[in-house]
Amino acid sequence: MDRSRNPYTPNAGAPPKFFAGRATEVDDFRVLLQRLLRGYTEQSMVVTGLRGVGKTVLLGEYRRIAGDEGWVPVDAEVSKHTHFGPQMANLARRALLQVSPKARWGERARAAAATLRSFSLTVAPDGSLSGGLDVEAAVGSADTGILTEDLADVFEAIGYAARERETGVIFLFDEIQFLKKPELEALIGAVHRTVQRRLPVTFAGAGLPQLPGLAGEAKSYAERLFKFPVIGELPESEARAAVIEPARSEGVGFESPAVDKIVQYTEGYPYFLQEYGRAAWNIAEGPHITLRDVEEAGDVVDAELDESFFRSRVQRSSPEELRYMRAMAHLGPQAHRAGDVADVLGKQSEQVAPIRARLINKGLLYTPRFGYAKFTVPQFDRFMSRYMDLDAVPPA
Ligand SMILES: Nc1ncnc2c1ncn2[C@@H]1O[C@H](COP(=O)(O)OP(=O)(O)OP(=O)(O)O)[C@@H](O)[C@H]1O
Ligand SMILES: [Mg+2]
């Protein structure tokens, strides 16, 4: 059918034509904002899930809801190369200027600007970040050089400025697994301060399942301040809706077994649903999308997924990393003990431990529990098996 009207969105972060499921995560978020604005406290949210399950899309939805609720959302994506302090200084400045334009700054906003100026000079002493605030830096505020303390001062100051304008500020961070432990601790500490003061400032984030910074001592403390919902495959009825509704919006229907087939193949993973929907639409002659169309589209879907979703993730892997992942794939999609993977490779665990560590560091594997590792990408075992023969792995 007409490709120019294809309503599916198999692209990273692309808001789907029909946003399926996630009702709990959306409701909880709305309630969080409403409660904070009323001066109540509530746990904020850090959403985790595998690649392609819809974390970025959900954060986008959070951004929209925040706007809807009269909040100021400021969002950012974290990367390995992010300089956290300067980034926070920029985001906080953006937040303050949206809470209140400079011409209408009240007492609290001016005080927040002074704190921000001080924070900017602390994280960038050359003054490169402190332009545009036009106030003297506040002495004794956000100037200790201890990130946790200083960021808490910033959140607090912005909180008072926001409250003065009867609004709130929410920082939305994507890919927070890239935050270093002290950075995540600083964010958690800053939220702790705003909770103590009952101020309408918080942060919500999304990232891969294993958030290294949350390990250990920071954890029990963090768990009182945050919920950690895990999102994944859509349940069957919602997966069906994700397939059916975009086509319906273009006046096109599906044969019911055709939808069954897509849901079964994709296991309800959002990215795969979008990819399959797109391929089926393009192959179909219309007016409906039939089971035959969907069966025919299968090879296209595999090829497209390999190209757009899987292959990019192996391209920067060394031959030994590839072999490690191929050995894991041989064992199936679930979490595997390091020793079992080493067995397939005919090696001792300790010999391959550095490879495993690198794959975790690159975000290709995560450790759902001690001693185990799992792919962060759904159906990656299937891909690795297509991509590479087990013969390429040295025999055990
Ligand atoms: N609730 C949803 N309903 C329907 N489609 C969705 C939903 N959420 C996400 N998608 C689709 O799934 C795909 C992946 O979404 P997104 O990029 O948000 O995933 P992600 O978890 O952020 O992935 P990554 O870990 O790779 O960043 C996109 O094509 C998007 O359109
Ligand atoms: Mg994402």
Coordinates of C-alpha atoms and ligand atoms in Angstrom, one line a residue:
M1 CA 0.0 0.0 0.0
D2 CA 0.9 3.6 -0.3
R3 CA 4.2 3.9 1.5
S4 CA 3.8 7.6 2.1
R5 CA 0.9 6.9 4.4
N6 CA 2.6 4.1 6.3
P7 CA 1.8 5.0 9.9
Y8 CA 4.4 2.8 11.7
T9 CA 7.4 4.3 13.5
P10 CA 10.3 1.9 13.8
N11 CA 12.8 4.6 14.8
A12 CA 14.6 5.1 18.0
G13 CA 12.6 7.5 20.2
A14 CA 9.9 8.1 17.6
P15 CA 6.5 8.7 19.2
P16 CA 4.3 6.0 17.9
K17 CA 1.1 6.8 16.1
F18 CA -0.7 4.9 18.8
F19 CA 0.9 4.9 22.3
A20 CA 0.0 1.4 23.7
G21 CA 0.0 0.3 27.3
R22 CA 2.1 1.9 30.1
A23 CA -1.0 3.0 31.9
T24 CA 0.5 2.5 35.4
E25 CA 3.7 4.4 34.5
V26 CA 1.7 7.3 33.0
D27 CA -0.8 7.5 35.9
D28 CA 2.0 7.3 38.5
F29 CA 3.8 10.1 36.8
R30 CA 0.8 12.4 36.7
V31 CA 0.0 11.8 40.3
L32 CA 3.6 12.5 41.2
L33 CA 3.5 15.9 39.6
Q34 CA 0.1 16.8 41.1
R35 CA 1.2 15.8 44.6
L36 CA 4.4 17.7 44.5
L37 CA 2.7 20.8 43.3
R38 CA 0.3 20.5 46.3
G39 CA 3.2 20.3 48.7
Y40 CA 2.9 16.6 49.3
T41 CA 5.9 14.2 48.8
E42 CA 5.9 11.3 46.4
Q43 CA 8.5 8.9 45.0
S44 CA 9.8 9.9 41.7
M45 CA 10.5 7.4 38.9
V46 CA 13.4 5.8 37.2
V47 CA 12.2 3.6 34.4
T48 CA 14.3 0.8 33.2
G49 CA 14.1 -1.8 30.4
L50 CA 15.8 -3.4 27.5
R51 CA 16.7 -1.8 24.2
G52 CA 13.7 -0.8 22.1
V53 CA 11.0 -1.3 24.7
G54 CA 10.0 2.4 24.6
K55 CA 11.9 4.1 27.4
T56 CA 12.6 7.2 25.4
V57 CA 9.0 7.3 24.1
L58 CA 7.7 7.1 27.7
L59 CA 10.0 10.0 28.7
G60 CA 8.6 12.0 25.8
E61 CA 5.2 11.2 27.1
Y62 CA 6.3 12.4 30.6
R63 CA 7.5 15.6 29.0
R64 CA 4.1 16.2 27.4
I65 CA 2.3 15.4 30.6
A66 CA 4.5 17.8 32.6
G67 CA 3.6 20.5 30.2
D68 CA -0.1 19.6 30.5
E69 CA 0.1 19.8 34.3
G70 CA 1.7 23.3 34.2
W71 CA 5.2 22.1 35.0
V72 CA 8.4 23.1 33.3
P73 CA 10.1 20.0 31.9
V74 CA 13.8 20.1 31.0
D75 CA 15.2 17.0 29.3
A76 CA 18.6 15.7 28.4
E77 CA 20.3 12.6 27.2
V78 CA 23.3 11.4 29.1
S79 CA 26.2 9.9 27.3
K80 CA 29.6 8.6 28.2
H81 CA 31.1 11.9 27.3
T82 CA 28.7 14.1 29.2
H83 CA 30.2 16.6 31.6
F84 CA 27.6 16.3 34.2
G85 CA 28.2 19.5 36.2
P86 CA 28.1 21.9 33.2
Q87 CA 25.2 20.0 31.8
M88 CA 23.2 20.5 35.0
A89 CA 24.2 24.2 35.1
N90 CA 22.8 24.6 31.6
L91 CA 19.6 22.7 32.3
A92 CA 19.0 24.5 35.6
R93 CA 19.4 27.9 33.8
R94 CA 17.0 26.8 31.1
A95 CA 14.6 25.7 33.8
L96 CA 14.8 29.0 35.7
L97 CA 14.3 31.1 32.6
Q98 CA 11.2 29.0 31.8
V99 CA 9.8 29.3 35.3
S100 CA 10.0 33.0 35.0
P101 CA 11.4 35.3 32.3
K102 CA 14.2 37.6 33.6
A103 CA 12.1 40.7 33.3
R104 CA 9.6 39.3 35.8
W105 CA 11.9 37.7 38.3
G106 CA 10.6 37.9 41.8
E107 CA 12.8 37.7 44.9
R108 CA 13.0 33.9 44.8
A109 CA 13.9 33.8 41.2
R110 CA 16.7 36.4 41.7
A111 CA 18.0 34.3 44.6
A112 CA 17.9 31.2 42.4
A113 CA 19.8 33.0 39.7
A114 CA 22.5 34.0 42.2
T115 CA 22.8 30.4 43.4
L116 CA 22.9 29.2 39.8
R117 CA 25.6 31.7 38.9
S118 CA 27.6 30.4 41.9
F119 CA 27.1 26.8 40.8
S120 CA 28.1 27.7 37.2
L121 CA 31.3 29.2 38.5
T122 CA 32.0 26.2 40.7
V123 CA 31.7 23.7 37.8
A124 CA 33.3 26.0 35.2
P125 CA 35.6 28.5 37.0
D126 CA 36.5 30.1 33.7
G127 CA 33.1 31.7 33.7
S128 CA 32.1 30.1 30.4
L129 CA 28.7 29.0 31.8
S130 CA 27.7 31.9 33.9
G131 CA 26.7 34.4 31.2
G132 CA 23.1 35.6 30.9
L133 CA 22.2 35.5 34.5
D134 CA 23.2 39.1 35.3
V135 CA 23.4 38.7 39.0
E136 CA 26.2 38.4 41.5
A137 CA 27.0 34.8 42.5
A138 CA 25.5 33.9 45.9
V139 CA 28.3 33.5 48.4
G140 CA 27.9 30.3 50.5
S141 CA 25.5 28.7 48.1
A142 CA 26.3 26.0 45.6
D143 CA 30.0 26.8 45.9
T144 CA 31.5 24.0 48.0
G145 CA 32.8 22.0 45.0
I146 CA 31.1 19.0 46.4
L147 CA 28.6 18.0 43.7
T148 CA 26.0 16.5 46.0
E149 CA 25.8 19.6 48.2
D150 CA 25.9 22.1 45.4
L151 CA 23.3 20.4 43.3
A152 CA 21.0 20.2 46.3
D153 CA 21.4 24.0 46.7
V154 CA 20.5 24.5 43.1
F155 CA 17.4 22.2 43.3
E156 CA 16.3 24.0 46.4
A157 CA 16.7 27.5 45.0
I158 CA 14.9 26.5 41.8
G159 CA 12.2 24.9 43.9
Y160 CA 11.5 28.1 45.8
A161 CA 11.5 30.1 42.5
A162 CA 9.1 27.6 41.0
R163 CA 6.8 27.6 44.0
E164 CA 6.7 31.4 43.8
R165 CA 5.2 31.0 40.3
E166 CA 3.0 28.1 41.3
T167 CA 4.8 25.8 39.0
G168 CA 7.3 22.9 39.3
V169 CA 10.4 21.8 37.5
I170 CA 11.1 18.3 36.4
F171 CA 14.5 17.2 35.0
L172 CA 14.1 14.2 32.6
F173 CA 17.2 12.2 31.8
D174 CA 17.5 9.5 29.3
E175 CA 20.2 6.8 29.2
I176 CA 21.0 7.3 32.9
Q177 CA 23.1 4.2 33.0
F178 CA 25.8 6.4 31.6
L179 CA 25.8 8.6 34.8
K180 CA 28.7 7.9 37.0
K181 CA 28.0 6.8 40.5
P182 CA 28.8 10.2 42.2
E183 CA 26.6 12.0 39.6
L184 CA 23.6 9.7 40.2
E185 CA 24.2 10.1 44.0
A186 CA 24.2 13.8 43.6
L187 CA 20.9 13.7 41.8
I188 CA 19.4 11.5 44.4
G189 CA 20.8 13.7 47.1
A190 CA 19.3 16.8 45.4
V191 CA 15.9 15.2 45.2
H192 CA 16.2 14.2 48.9
R193 CA 16.7 17.9 49.7
T194 CA 13.6 19.0 47.7
V195 CA 11.5 16.2 49.4
Q196 CA 12.6 17.5 52.8
R197 CA 11.6 21.0 51.9
R198 CA 8.5 19.8 50.0
L199 CA 9.4 21.7 46.9
P200 CA 8.1 21.1 43.4
V201 CA 11.4 20.0 41.8
T202 CA 12.3 16.5 40.9
F203 CA 14.0 14.3 38.4
A204 CA 12.8 11.3 36.5
G205 CA 14.9 9.1 34.3
A206 CA 15.1 6.1 32.0
G207 CA 17.9 3.7 31.3
L208 CA 19.1 0.1 30.9
P209 CA 18.1 -2.4 33.6
Q210 CA 21.3 -2.4 35.4
L211 CA 22.1 1.0 36.8
P212 CA 25.6 0.6 38.2
G213 CA 25.4 3.8 40.3
L214 CA 22.5 2.4 42.2
A215 CA 24.4 -0.5 43.5
G216 CA 25.5 -0.8 47.1
E217 CA 24.8 1.8 49.7
A218 CA 23.1 4.4 47.6
K219 CA 20.4 1.9 46.9
S220 CA 18.3 1.6 50.1
Y221 CA 18.3 5.4 50.3
A222 CA 17.4 5.7 46.7
E223 CA 14.6 3.2 47.0
R224 CA 12.8 5.4 49.5
L225 CA 12.9 8.4 47.1
F226 CA 12.3 6.6 43.8
K227 CA 10.2 3.9 42.2
F228 CA 12.0 1.8 39.6
P229 CA 9.4 0.5 37.2
V230 CA 10.6 -2.0 34.6
I231 CA 9.0 -1.8 31.2
G232 CA 9.2 -4.5 28.6
E233 CA 7.1 -6.4 26.1
L234 CA 3.5 -5.1 25.8
P235 CA 0.9 -7.6 27.1
E236 CA -1.0 -9.3 24.3
S237 CA -4.1 -7.0 24.1
E238 CA -1.9 -3.9 24.1
A239 CA 0.5 -5.3 21.5
R240 CA -2.5 -6.0 19.3
A241 CA -3.6 -2.4 19.7
A242 CA -0.1 -1.2 18.8
V243 CA -0.4 -3.1 15.5
I244 CA -4.1 -2.4 14.7
E245 CA -4.6 1.2 15.7
P246 CA -2.0 2.9 13.5
A247 CA -3.5 1.2 10.4
R248 CA -7.0 2.0 11.5
S249 CA -6.1 5.7 11.7
E250 CA -5.5 5.3 7.9
G251 CA -8.7 3.4 7.4
V252 CA -7.0 0.0 7.0
G253 CA -7.9 -3.2 8.8
F254 CA -6.0 -6.4 9.6
E255 CA -7.2 -10.0 9.4
S256 CA -7.2 -11.3 13.0
P257 CA -4.7 -14.1 12.3
A258 CA -2.4 -11.6 10.7
V259 CA -2.2 -9.7 14.0
D260 CA -1.7 -13.0 15.9
K261 CA 1.3 -13.7 13.8
I262 CA 2.9 -10.3 14.4
V263 CA 2.3 -10.4 18.1
Q264 CA 3.7 -13.9 18.3
Y265 CA 6.8 -13.2 16.3
T266 CA 7.6 -9.9 18.0
E267 CA 6.7 -11.2 21.5
G268 CA 5.1 -7.8 22.0
Y269 CA 8.4 -5.8 21.9
P270 CA 7.5 -2.3 20.7
Y271 CA 10.3 -1.8 18.3
F272 CA 9.6 -5.1 16.6
L273 CA 5.9 -4.4 16.4
Q274 CA 6.6 -1.1 14.6
E275 CA 9.1 -2.8 12.2
Y276 CA 6.7 -5.6 11.4
G277 CA 3.7 -3.2 11.0
R278 CA 5.7 -1.2 8.5
A279 CA 6.8 -4.2 6.5
A280 CA 3.4 -5.7 6.4
W281 CA 1.8 -2.4 5.3
N282 CA 4.4 -2.0 2.5
I283 CA 3.9 -5.5 1.1
A284 CA 0.1 -5.6 1.3
E285 CA -1.9 -4.8 -1.8
G286 CA -4.9 -3.7 0.4
P287 CA -7.6 -3.0 1.2
H288 CA -6.8 -5.1 4.3
I289 CA -3.6 -6.6 5.6
T290 CA -3.9 -10.3 5.4
L291 CA -2.1 -13.3 7.0
R292 CA -0.4 -13.9 3.7
D293 CA 1.0 -10.4 3.7
V294 CA 2.3 -10.8 7.2
E295 CA 3.9 -14.1 6.3
E296 CA 5.5 -12.7 3.3
A297 CA 6.8 -9.7 5.2
G298 CA 8.7 -12.0 7.7
D299 CA 12.0 -12.0 5.7
V300 CA 11.8 -8.2 5.2
V301 CA 11.4 -7.8 8.9
D302 CA 14.4 -10.0 9.8
A303 CA 16.5 -8.1 7.2
E304 CA 15.3 -4.7 8.4
L305 CA 15.8 -5.5 12.1
D306 CA 19.3 -6.8 11.4
E307 CA 20.1 -3.7 9.6
S308 CA 18.5 -1.0 11.8
F309 CA 18.5 -2.5 15.2
F310 CA 20.9 -5.4 15.7
R311 CA 23.9 -4.9 13.4
S312 CA 24.8 -1.5 14.7
R313 CA 25.2 -3.0 18.1
V314 CA 27.8 -5.6 16.9
Q315 CA 29.7 -3.3 14.6
R316 CA 32.0 -1.9 17.3
S317 CA 32.6 -5.3 18.9
S318 CA 36.0 -7.1 18.6
P319 CA 36.1 -10.7 17.3
E320 CA 36.5 -12.1 20.8
E321 CA 33.5 -10.0 22.0
L322 CA 31.5 -11.4 19.1
R323 CA 32.5 -14.9 20.0
Y324 CA 31.5 -14.4 23.6
M325 CA 28.1 -13.2 22.5
R326 CA 27.7 -16.0 20.0
A327 CA 28.5 -18.5 22.8
M328 CA 25.9 -16.9 25.0
A329 CA 23.3 -17.0 22.1
H330 CA 24.0 -20.7 21.8
L331 CA 22.7 -21.1 25.4
G332 CA 19.4 -19.2 24.7
P333 CA 17.9 -15.8 25.5
Q334 CA 17.8 -16.1 29.3
A335 CA 20.5 -14.9 31.8
H336 CA 23.6 -17.1 31.9
R337 CA 26.3 -17.9 34.4
A338 CA 29.7 -16.7 33.4
G339 CA 31.0 -20.2 33.9
D340 CA 28.5 -21.7 31.4
V341 CA 29.5 -19.3 28.7
A342 CA 33.2 -19.9 29.3
D343 CA 32.4 -23.7 29.0
V344 CA 31.0 -23.1 25.5
L345 CA 34.2 -21.3 24.6
G346 CA 36.3 -24.0 26.1
K347 CA 37.9 -21.5 28.5
Q348 CA 38.0 -20.8 32.2
S349 CA 35.8 -18.1 33.5
E350 CA 38.7 -15.9 34.6
Q351 CA 40.1 -16.0 31.1
V352 CA 37.0 -14.5 29.5
A353 CA 36.0 -12.2 32.4
P354 CA 37.6 -9.1 30.8
I355 CA 35.6 -9.7 27.6
R356 CA 32.4 -10.0 29.6
A357 CA 33.3 -6.9 31.6
R358 CA 33.8 -5.0 28.3
L359 CA 30.5 -6.1 26.9
I360 CA 28.8 -4.9 30.1
N361 CA 30.6 -1.6 29.9
K362 CA 29.4 -1.2 26.3
G363 CA 25.8 -1.8 27.4
L364 CA 25.4 -5.0 25.4
L365 CA 25.1 -7.2 28.4
Y366 CA 23.8 -6.5 31.9
T367 CA 23.9 -8.5 35.1
P368 CA 20.4 -9.1 36.4
R369 CA 21.9 -10.9 39.4
F370 CA 25.3 -11.6 40.7
G371 CA 27.3 -13.9 38.4
Y372 CA 24.8 -13.9 35.6
A373 CA 24.6 -11.9 32.4
K374 CA 21.9 -11.3 29.9
F375 CA 21.6 -9.4 26.6
T376 CA 20.3 -5.9 26.9
V377 CA 18.7 -6.3 23.4
P378 CA 15.6 -8.4 23.1
Q379 CA 16.0 -11.4 20.7
F380 CA 19.7 -10.8 20.4
D381 CA 20.4 -14.5 20.7
R382 CA 18.3 -15.1 17.6
F383 CA 20.3 -12.4 15.8
M384 CA 23.7 -13.7 16.8
S385 CA 22.7 -17.1 15.6
R386 CA 21.8 -15.7 12.2
Y387 CA 24.8 -13.5 12.1
M388 CA 27.5 -15.9 12.9
D389 CA 28.0 -19.7 12.9
L390 CA 28.8 -21.4 16.2
D391 CA 31.8 -22.9 14.3
A392 CA 33.3 -19.5 14.5
V393 CA 33.5 -20.1 18.2
P394 CA 36.4 -22.3 19.2
P395 CA 35.1 -25.8 20.2
A396 CA 34.8 -26.6 23.9
Ligands
LIG1 N1 4.0 2.4 24.1 C1 4.3 2.2 22.8 N2 3.4 1.8 21.9 C2 3.7 1.6 20.6 N3 4.9 1.7 20.1 C3 5.9 2.1 21.0 C4 5.6 2.4 22.3 N4 6.8 2.7 23.0 C5 7.7 2.7 22.0 N5 7.2 2.4 20.8 C6 8.0 2.2 19.6 O1 9.1 1.3 19.9 C7 10.3 1.8 19.4 C8 11.4 2.0 20.4 O2 11.0 3.0 21.3 P1 12.2 3.8 22.1 O3 13.2 4.4 21.2 O4 11.4 4.7 23.0 O5 12.8 2.6 23.0 P2 14.0 2.7 24.0 O6 13.6 1.8 25.1 O7 14.3 4.1 24.4 O8 15.2 2.0 23.2 P3 16.8 2.2 23.5 O9 17.1 1.5 24.7 O10 17.4 1.6 22.3 O11 17.0 3.7 23.6 C9 10.0 3.1 18.6 O12 9.9 2.7 17.2 C10 8.7 3.5 19.1 O13 7.9 4.1 18.1
MG2 MG 16.0 5.2 24.1

